[in-house]
Amino acid sequence: MPTPLQEFLPRLNALRDRLASTSTTGLFNDDPDRFTRFSVSLGSLVFDYSKNRVDSGAIAVLLELADAAGVAKARDAMFGGQKINSTEDRAVLHTALRNRADKPVVVEGRDVMPDVQDVLGRMGEFASEVRSGQFQVSGGKVRDVVNIGIGGSDLGPRMVAKALAPWQDGPRLHFVANIDGADISDTLASLDPATTLFIVASKSFTTQETMINARSAFSWVEKAVGSAAAEHFCALSTNLEATREFGIPDERTFGFWSWVGGRYSVWSAIGLSVMIGIGPENFRTFLEGAHQADRHFQEAPFEQNIPVLMAMLGIWHRNVCSLPAHAVLPYDNRLARFPAWLQQLDMESNGKAVTIAGDAVNYETGPIIFGEPGTNGQHAFYQLIHQGTTVVPCDFLVAANPVGTDVPEEHHRLMLANCLAQSEALMTGRTLEEAGGDPHKVFSGNRPSNTLLYDRLDPFMLGTLMALYEHKVFVQGIVWGINSFDQWGVELGKQLAQEIEPMLAKQTVSEASNSSTGGLARTILGFRARG
Ligand code: F6P
């Protein structure tokens, strides 16, 4: 049976072909109110999607598709605690972590909110004690905090910590993720073991990278402070047995639940490093910002619903216009890690080729997500975005006001001008005639973009932005009929690494399954023998 997407594709393709005869600039010329009609506000954020080559007819059909795909029902099932992550038999409830309305959220007959509030309260107490110096490690007050984690146990808190740097008045925060020993060595090189607190962040508490980094950190502290080393560790995990086995007492372990996916976990105990940095109150404001987006997603009609519109424009680009990539371009240096966070959110969620029922999909799913902050990206990959053979839809993110900068206001004004100029250049392009007949200077134009403009980047706005993207990814997963909440694609490589590592340890590669892996392993051993 065809999926709603397959059923709608002929209609959408016809709309695309009809729109191909007009330019996006032409759509603006035809409709002086286009910006007003093709933008939506949420508090002090404006989502402008007017620079996409779509008209109200195309938007209406896309929203009809969202409806037919059952987005509203699926959304209510997620918020309602149903086990929508069917391949792992789990509910998906990161929204409960920021349920500031404190309405009951029932999973298998039990309200999860008291547990959520309990952990948030314990995190708040601990964070305050660390910040005030009431909590001491062997060398006294904590001066540095190192979060050891990877994937969702790193990307969210690392991105948020950088984004909210002006709010940071606690100990210095550091993040270690990579299994490459250079990551932890370089981080520890400038730290004093006596005044460093380590947060071992791992939902499973079995992840290879995190566990080896945690053990190396423990040895480093132990060497300096002996038996007091354990005082320097706390844990964020769902696996209490493993945290205890590591030697971290329950009072310094902050739990969460199987219904919090790794890439959605910064709202849970995984946010502890951020909370220590910015303080519990600002962390709660961050949750409130996300809650605002949750309510908007639940309550706004689809034509005013930012995540639904973002998602359906993405469907238009991916499935109707066959565009393989999507760039996220924050004109905000503190959002430098936002693209990396979004890569995990989007590509780990929607990089799937089978439907929930296990059938192969015969349409495209998640795009390749990439990005860098503007204006840096302008001097790197924008050439391809403007003139390359692949059209790349872009999201521009920008704040009207700078925060916590001590330089002339001109910096921010110039950045804003650059941001607006880029989306305009992508859309309007430059004809051969305008280029003085030089084909090298021609820009095709009609290159689509959205702009997310907000008053300033603060904890509330960051929470809102992140949650809007989470819901966008969710809606697309529903339209594609895939499970956005599992990640089986990361397993095979992990398994093979476990088979290859012993060959390197034993210095014999006879068991290699193919001549490339075998040849490379032998060459590695040769290089290593030479030192
Ligand atoms: O890469 C796979 C993954 O399971 C991610 O989904 C997750 O965020 C990451 O590993 C880390 O997992 P954990 O928090 O269990 O260490």
XYZ file of C-alpha atoms and ligand atoms in Angstrom:
547
model
C 0.000 0.000 0.000
C 1.435 3.443 -0.887
C 2.327 5.691 2.026
C 0.725 9.161 2.255
C 4.013 10.614 0.976
C 3.911 8.376 -2.087
C 0.285 9.273 -2.684
C 0.999 12.990 -2.482
C 4.150 12.993 -4.605
C 2.450 13.314 -8.034
C 0.526 16.381 -6.831
C 3.610 17.891 -5.229
C 5.734 17.213 -8.303
C 3.177 18.971 -10.478
C 3.278 21.990 -8.160
C 7.071 21.985 -8.317
C 6.964 21.943 -12.132
C 4.466 24.778 -12.214
C 6.602 26.850 -9.813
C 9.690 26.175 -11.935
C 8.355 28.664 -14.451
C 8.492 31.467 -11.893
C 11.339 32.765 -9.730
C 11.240 33.279 -5.978
C 11.831 36.965 -6.614
C 8.824 36.847 -8.941
C 6.737 35.425 -6.091
C 7.756 38.440 -3.986
C 6.872 40.812 -6.827
C 3.432 39.220 -7.125
C 2.718 39.486 -3.416
C 3.826 42.558 -1.482
C 2.776 40.834 1.766
C 4.815 37.699 1.118
C 7.068 38.169 4.148
C 4.077 38.598 6.457
C 2.254 35.647 4.928
C 5.273 33.355 4.845
C 6.629 33.975 8.328
C 5.499 32.935 11.802
C 6.344 34.407 15.211
C 6.795 32.580 18.462
C 7.525 34.967 21.337
C 10.552 36.948 20.232
C 11.498 34.538 17.454
C 10.475 34.919 13.815
C 10.600 32.034 11.373
C 10.783 33.434 7.825
C 10.317 30.871 5.079
C 9.391 33.306 2.336
C 12.643 32.750 0.413
C 11.691 29.189 -0.577
C 10.258 28.688 -4.057
C 6.813 27.719 -2.768
C 3.443 29.402 -2.930
C 0.436 29.065 -0.664
C -0.910 26.239 -2.842
C 2.239 24.161 -2.327
C 2.254 24.888 1.413
C -1.396 23.848 1.663
C -0.694 20.490 -0.016
C 2.382 19.915 2.148
C 0.301 20.544 5.268
C -2.403 18.246 3.919
C 0.294 15.589 3.618
C 1.359 16.196 7.228
C -2.227 15.676 8.208
C -2.639 12.527 6.111
C 0.610 11.100 7.503
C -0.864 11.322 11.004
C 1.513 13.908 12.442
C -0.990 15.191 15.009
C -1.814 11.697 16.244
C 1.842 10.713 16.424
C 2.718 13.931 18.251
C 0.000 13.292 20.819
C 1.205 9.713 21.214
C 4.743 10.959 21.913
C 3.670 13.597 24.443
C 1.260 11.072 25.946
C 4.026 8.595 26.805
C 3.099 5.875 24.327
C 5.872 3.506 23.285
C 6.434 5.036 19.866
C 10.046 3.812 19.733
C 8.806 0.397 18.697
C 12.126 -1.248 17.826
C 13.354 -0.606 21.365
C 9.907 -0.850 22.979
C 10.285 2.549 24.628
C 8.327 5.729 25.162
C 9.912 8.971 23.949
C 9.521 11.620 26.585
C 12.233 14.240 26.515
C 9.326 16.686 26.548
C 8.474 15.528 30.098
C 11.913 16.743 31.237
C 10.884 20.298 30.394
C 7.225 19.961 31.313
C 7.149 23.207 33.260
C 3.354 23.064 33.432
C 3.996 20.005 35.590
C 1.010 18.193 34.112
C 1.143 14.451 34.857
C 2.829 12.354 32.151
C 1.886 8.735 32.494
C 4.010 5.852 31.239
C 2.667 2.363 31.851
C 0.199 3.674 34.405
C 2.740 5.732 36.366
C 3.225 9.518 36.410
C 6.903 10.158 35.646
C 6.837 13.812 36.735
C 7.665 13.268 40.441
C 10.870 11.426 39.431
C 11.730 14.139 36.891
C 11.281 16.856 39.520
C 13.223 14.860 42.082
C 16.306 14.515 39.855
C 16.077 18.142 38.740
C 15.913 19.191 42.390
C 18.917 17.024 43.328
C 20.874 18.362 40.361
C 20.021 21.900 41.479
C 21.215 21.288 45.028
C 24.430 19.659 43.881
C 25.128 22.333 41.252
C 24.600 25.081 43.840
C 26.923 23.359 46.293
C 29.633 22.957 43.666
C 29.263 26.592 42.609
C 29.328 27.951 46.153
C 32.186 25.741 47.297
C 30.047 23.945 49.868
C 30.843 20.780 47.947
C 34.573 20.235 48.113
C 36.967 17.840 46.431
C 40.326 16.873 47.927
C 41.917 20.216 46.985
C 38.927 22.283 48.181
C 36.517 24.204 45.930
C 35.975 22.789 42.434
C 37.701 25.022 39.872
C 37.224 22.885 36.758
C 34.514 20.465 35.679
C 35.204 17.876 32.965
C 32.219 16.203 31.311
C 33.265 12.839 29.919
C 30.716 11.524 27.426
C 30.132 11.071 23.722
C 27.264 11.493 21.226
C 24.232 12.837 23.027
C 26.111 12.739 26.318
C 28.522 15.309 24.892
C 27.127 17.219 21.900
C 24.146 18.767 23.711
C 25.923 19.980 26.857
C 29.015 21.041 24.914
C 26.956 23.067 22.438
C 24.804 24.637 25.166
C 27.821 25.487 27.345
C 29.400 27.424 24.484
C 26.137 29.070 23.453
C 25.491 30.327 26.977
C 29.028 31.434 27.787
C 27.864 34.894 28.961
C 25.743 33.189 31.643
C 28.628 31.159 32.920
C 29.785 32.154 36.366
C 30.590 28.746 37.830
C 33.720 26.605 37.544
C 35.288 26.323 34.087
C 33.692 23.618 31.924
C 35.589 21.162 29.717
C 34.349 18.346 27.509
C 36.131 15.133 26.604
C 34.551 12.761 24.093
C 36.981 11.144 21.725
C 38.575 7.766 22.306
C 41.724 9.343 20.893
C 43.922 9.788 23.965
C 44.873 13.214 22.653
C 41.461 14.515 23.699
C 41.746 13.693 27.376
C 45.516 14.323 27.569
C 45.222 17.775 26.041
C 42.323 18.620 28.332
C 44.012 17.428 31.520
C 47.308 19.110 30.668
C 46.156 22.477 31.986
C 44.109 21.207 34.959
C 44.883 20.635 38.624
C 43.690 17.169 39.684
C 43.105 18.355 43.244
C 40.417 20.861 42.196
C 38.838 19.071 39.202
C 35.450 17.371 39.233
C 34.709 14.736 36.592
C 31.197 14.060 35.394
C 30.957 10.675 33.712
C 27.971 11.101 31.395
C 26.666 7.949 29.776
C 23.132 6.686 29.491
C 24.343 3.111 29.181
C 27.580 3.469 31.201
C 29.106 0.936 28.836
C 30.146 3.163 25.911
C 33.733 2.275 25.044
C 34.998 5.822 24.579
C 33.470 7.142 27.777
C 34.544 4.245 29.950
C 38.178 4.321 28.834
C 38.301 8.108 29.248
C 36.730 7.812 32.707
C 39.277 5.184 33.750
C 42.172 7.293 32.463
C 40.811 10.329 34.302
C 40.497 8.255 37.482
C 44.124 7.078 37.260
C 45.251 10.665 36.662
C 43.452 11.921 39.784
C 44.465 8.894 41.839
C 48.117 9.484 41.025
C 47.819 12.950 42.510
C 45.403 12.531 45.424
C 45.465 8.783 46.174
C 42.405 7.271 47.805
C 40.507 10.578 47.662
C 40.167 10.148 43.880
C 36.611 8.787 44.066
C 35.423 12.081 45.599
C 36.242 13.750 42.298
C 33.697 11.765 40.301
C 30.007 11.902 39.728
C 27.855 10.031 37.220
C 24.896 10.684 34.944
C 23.330 7.439 33.839
C 20.388 5.086 33.692
C 22.648 2.174 34.706
C 23.035 2.350 38.484
C 24.662 -1.035 38.733
C 27.528 0.110 36.492
C 27.953 3.494 38.204
C 28.261 1.720 41.560
C 30.727 -0.749 40.141
C 32.827 2.175 38.911
C 32.891 3.400 42.531
C 30.593 6.386 42.254
C 28.186 6.557 45.205
C 24.457 6.968 44.599
C 24.384 10.451 46.162
C 26.611 11.675 43.363
C 24.773 9.773 40.644
C 21.982 11.504 38.769
C 19.686 9.182 36.937
C 17.381 9.366 34.012
C 15.194 6.903 32.178
C 15.075 4.655 29.151
C 12.524 7.023 27.570
C 15.184 9.743 27.218
C 17.041 9.180 23.953
C 20.759 10.029 23.969
C 20.396 12.834 21.431
C 17.524 14.318 23.454
C 19.224 14.032 26.827
C 20.649 17.497 27.504
C 17.329 18.309 29.175
C 17.925 15.497 31.683
C 20.730 14.860 34.188
C 23.061 14.957 31.159
C 22.713 18.750 31.444
C 24.449 18.772 34.852
C 27.702 20.304 33.566
C 25.710 23.149 32.017
C 23.754 23.605 35.229
C 26.964 23.853 37.236
C 28.237 26.431 34.760
C 25.186 28.693 34.453
C 23.359 27.901 37.702
C 20.092 26.047 38.329
C 17.886 29.055 37.687
C 19.253 29.706 34.220
C 19.030 25.983 33.494
C 15.344 26.061 34.392
C 14.886 29.026 32.070
C 16.505 26.940 29.325
C 13.917 24.192 30.017
C 11.148 26.796 29.951
C 12.259 27.938 26.501
C 11.954 24.376 25.253
C 8.571 24.039 26.940
C 7.379 27.099 25.007
C 8.304 25.287 21.762
C 6.607 22.092 22.985
C 3.352 23.930 23.620
C 3.592 25.683 20.271
C 4.126 22.338 18.520
C 1.127 20.860 20.338
C -1.218 23.803 20.027
C -0.509 25.883 16.913
C -2.473 25.014 13.770
C -0.189 23.475 11.155
C -0.117 26.624 9.003
C 1.286 28.526 12.007
C 3.316 25.654 13.432
C 7.031 26.337 13.035
C 8.368 22.769 13.386
C 5.667 21.423 11.079
C 6.466 24.084 8.468
C 10.225 23.490 8.818
C 9.673 19.766 8.421
C 7.364 19.998 5.432
C 9.638 22.452 3.622
C 12.375 19.887 4.226
C 10.149 17.200 2.675
C 9.599 19.511 -0.307
C 13.340 19.939 -0.789
C 14.271 16.307 -0.169
C 11.464 14.362 -1.801
C 9.997 16.760 -4.337
C 13.091 18.695 -5.440
C 15.547 15.775 -4.775
C 18.029 17.896 -2.817
C 20.430 15.762 -0.756
C 21.801 18.206 1.829
C 20.697 20.881 4.255
C 22.967 23.576 5.704
C 22.481 25.152 9.097
C 24.254 28.481 9.285
C 24.195 30.229 12.642
C 25.301 33.834 12.364
C 26.257 33.498 15.962
C 29.717 32.377 16.928
C 28.484 30.948 20.225
C 26.352 28.534 18.195
C 29.483 27.123 16.571
C 28.603 23.633 17.839
C 24.918 23.866 16.867
C 25.493 22.186 13.469
C 27.322 19.289 15.160
C 24.512 18.892 17.695
C 21.964 19.007 14.878
C 23.902 16.451 12.848
C 23.382 13.864 15.562
C 19.779 14.915 16.147
C 18.816 14.797 12.483
C 21.133 12.211 10.920
C 21.010 9.680 13.764
C 17.225 10.062 13.931
C 16.308 10.067 10.247
C 19.231 8.378 8.517
C 17.117 5.245 7.969
C 16.224 3.137 4.950
C 13.462 0.933 6.344
C 10.005 1.842 7.571
C 8.815 1.096 11.090
C 7.315 -2.102 9.670
C 10.754 -3.087 8.321
C 10.067 -2.499 4.617
C 12.656 -0.808 2.433
C 11.695 2.784 1.666
C 11.624 3.791 -1.991
C 11.979 7.519 -1.377
C 14.713 9.624 0.169
C 14.843 10.144 3.947
C 17.135 12.319 6.092
C 19.404 14.805 4.301
C 23.094 15.405 4.941
C 23.286 18.115 7.569
C 26.272 20.399 7.739
C 27.158 23.921 8.728
C 29.510 26.408 10.258
C 28.913 29.761 11.811
C 28.620 32.749 9.523
C 30.539 34.665 8.479
C 33.317 32.009 8.573
C 31.413 29.682 6.246
C 31.146 32.448 3.655
C 34.905 32.169 3.167
C 34.809 28.380 2.927
C 31.923 26.425 1.412
C 29.417 29.120 0.410
C 30.937 29.162 -3.081
C 29.272 25.791 -3.716
C 26.024 26.933 -2.107
C 25.877 29.937 -4.454
C 27.210 28.502 -7.692
C 27.666 24.729 -7.294
C 25.667 22.140 -9.198
C 23.933 20.973 -6.011
C 21.291 23.253 -4.560
C 21.578 23.299 -0.760
C 18.620 24.594 1.249
C 19.898 26.695 4.166
C 18.695 27.736 7.608
C 20.107 31.066 8.747
C 20.003 31.609 12.517
C 20.656 35.089 13.851
C 20.009 37.313 16.871
C 19.123 40.993 16.478
C 21.140 41.893 19.571
C 24.596 40.762 20.665
C 25.104 39.476 24.206
C 28.136 39.958 26.417
C 30.512 41.364 23.829
C 32.818 44.217 24.692
C 33.508 45.589 21.221
C 31.894 48.275 19.048
C 28.307 47.554 18.036
C 29.466 47.668 14.420
C 30.577 44.011 14.673
C 27.051 42.821 15.169
C 25.595 45.200 12.599
C 28.006 43.921 9.967
C 27.219 40.323 10.851
C 23.482 40.971 10.547
C 24.005 42.651 7.189
C 26.020 39.671 5.975
C 23.352 37.230 7.091
C 20.558 39.069 5.296
C 22.777 39.591 2.245
C 23.504 35.868 1.893
C 19.882 34.739 1.850
C 19.067 37.541 -0.583
C 21.957 36.646 -2.886
C 20.943 32.987 -2.863
C 17.418 33.913 -3.827
C 17.903 36.706 -6.348
C 21.076 35.489 -8.047
C 22.663 37.452 -10.901
C 21.858 37.123 -14.599
C 24.414 36.912 -17.396
C 23.491 40.414 -18.396
C 23.905 41.746 -14.848
C 27.235 39.914 -14.729
C 28.414 41.910 -17.742
C 28.304 38.798 -19.912
C 30.806 36.895 -17.769
C 29.403 33.386 -17.107
C 31.743 32.927 -14.123
C 29.934 35.734 -12.344
C 26.430 34.395 -12.903
C 24.386 33.211 -9.892
C 21.388 31.049 -10.698
C 19.299 32.378 -7.773
C 16.142 30.597 -6.564
C 18.265 28.886 -3.911
C 15.998 28.292 -0.908
C 16.538 29.376 2.671
C 14.758 29.900 5.971
C 15.764 32.527 8.503
C 15.240 32.060 12.226
C 15.612 35.544 13.688
C 15.359 36.142 17.430
C 15.949 39.067 19.764
C 18.989 37.592 21.497
C 20.510 34.244 22.315
C 19.740 33.594 25.987
C 18.899 30.379 27.880
C 15.201 30.679 27.048
C 15.746 31.287 23.331
C 18.303 28.510 23.049
C 15.837 26.069 24.623
C 13.163 27.167 22.156
C 15.439 26.856 19.124
C 16.638 23.383 20.040
C 13.162 22.056 20.740
C 11.854 23.458 17.432
C 14.517 21.461 15.594
C 13.742 18.332 17.643
C 10.111 18.536 16.593
C 11.014 19.244 12.975
C 13.014 16.003 12.906
C 10.125 14.177 14.568
C 7.585 15.357 11.979
C 9.821 14.328 9.106
C 10.269 10.871 10.634
C 6.487 10.479 10.743
C 6.073 11.528 7.103
C 8.841 9.104 6.089
C 7.260 6.349 8.199
C 10.560 5.549 9.933
C 11.495 5.170 13.589
C 13.382 8.375 14.438
C 14.276 7.108 17.898
C 16.546 4.133 17.372
C 20.092 4.066 15.971
C 20.944 0.517 14.941
C 23.265 1.919 12.292
C 25.924 2.641 14.901
C 26.163 -0.988 16.037
C 28.023 -2.823 13.284
C 31.124 -0.630 13.401
C 31.250 -0.913 17.203
C 31.079 -4.716 16.929
C 33.796 -4.912 14.282
C 36.087 -2.633 16.317
C 35.856 -5.182 19.110
C 37.007 -7.888 16.706
C 39.825 -5.825 15.219
C 41.295 -4.469 18.453
C 42.518 -7.896 19.701
C 44.357 -8.399 16.379
C 46.253 -5.184 17.020
C 46.883 -6.122 20.654
C 48.150 -9.618 19.761
C 50.019 -8.202 16.762
C 48.609 -10.850 14.468
C 46.171 -10.109 11.683
C 45.488 -13.567 10.356
C 41.771 -13.359 11.243
C 41.103 -10.220 9.172
C 37.934 -10.712 7.134
C 39.189 -8.998 3.977
C 42.493 -8.017 2.451
C 41.972 -4.281 2.875
C 41.362 -4.450 6.618
C 44.135 -7.052 6.896
C 46.543 -5.008 4.779
C 45.856 -1.848 6.715
C 46.212 -3.642 10.062
C 49.540 -5.170 9.007
C 50.759 -1.770 7.856
C 49.718 -0.237 11.170
C 51.688 -2.907 13.030
C 54.675 -2.214 10.796
C 54.549 1.527 11.468
C 54.061 0.961 15.179
C 57.025 -1.428 15.351
C 59.152 1.421 14.033
C 57.683 3.709 16.717
O 26.403 6.571 18.955
C 25.369 5.842 19.497
C 24.942 6.321 20.839
O 24.152 5.333 21.400
C 24.192 7.658 20.797
O 22.867 7.523 20.439
C 24.406 8.134 22.183
O 24.093 9.478 22.314
C 25.873 7.810 22.365
O 26.040 6.566 21.708
C 26.364 7.733 23.783
O 25.707 6.753 24.523
P 25.820 6.690 26.087
O 25.212 7.937 26.649
O 25.076 5.460 26.490
O 27.275 6.614 26.461
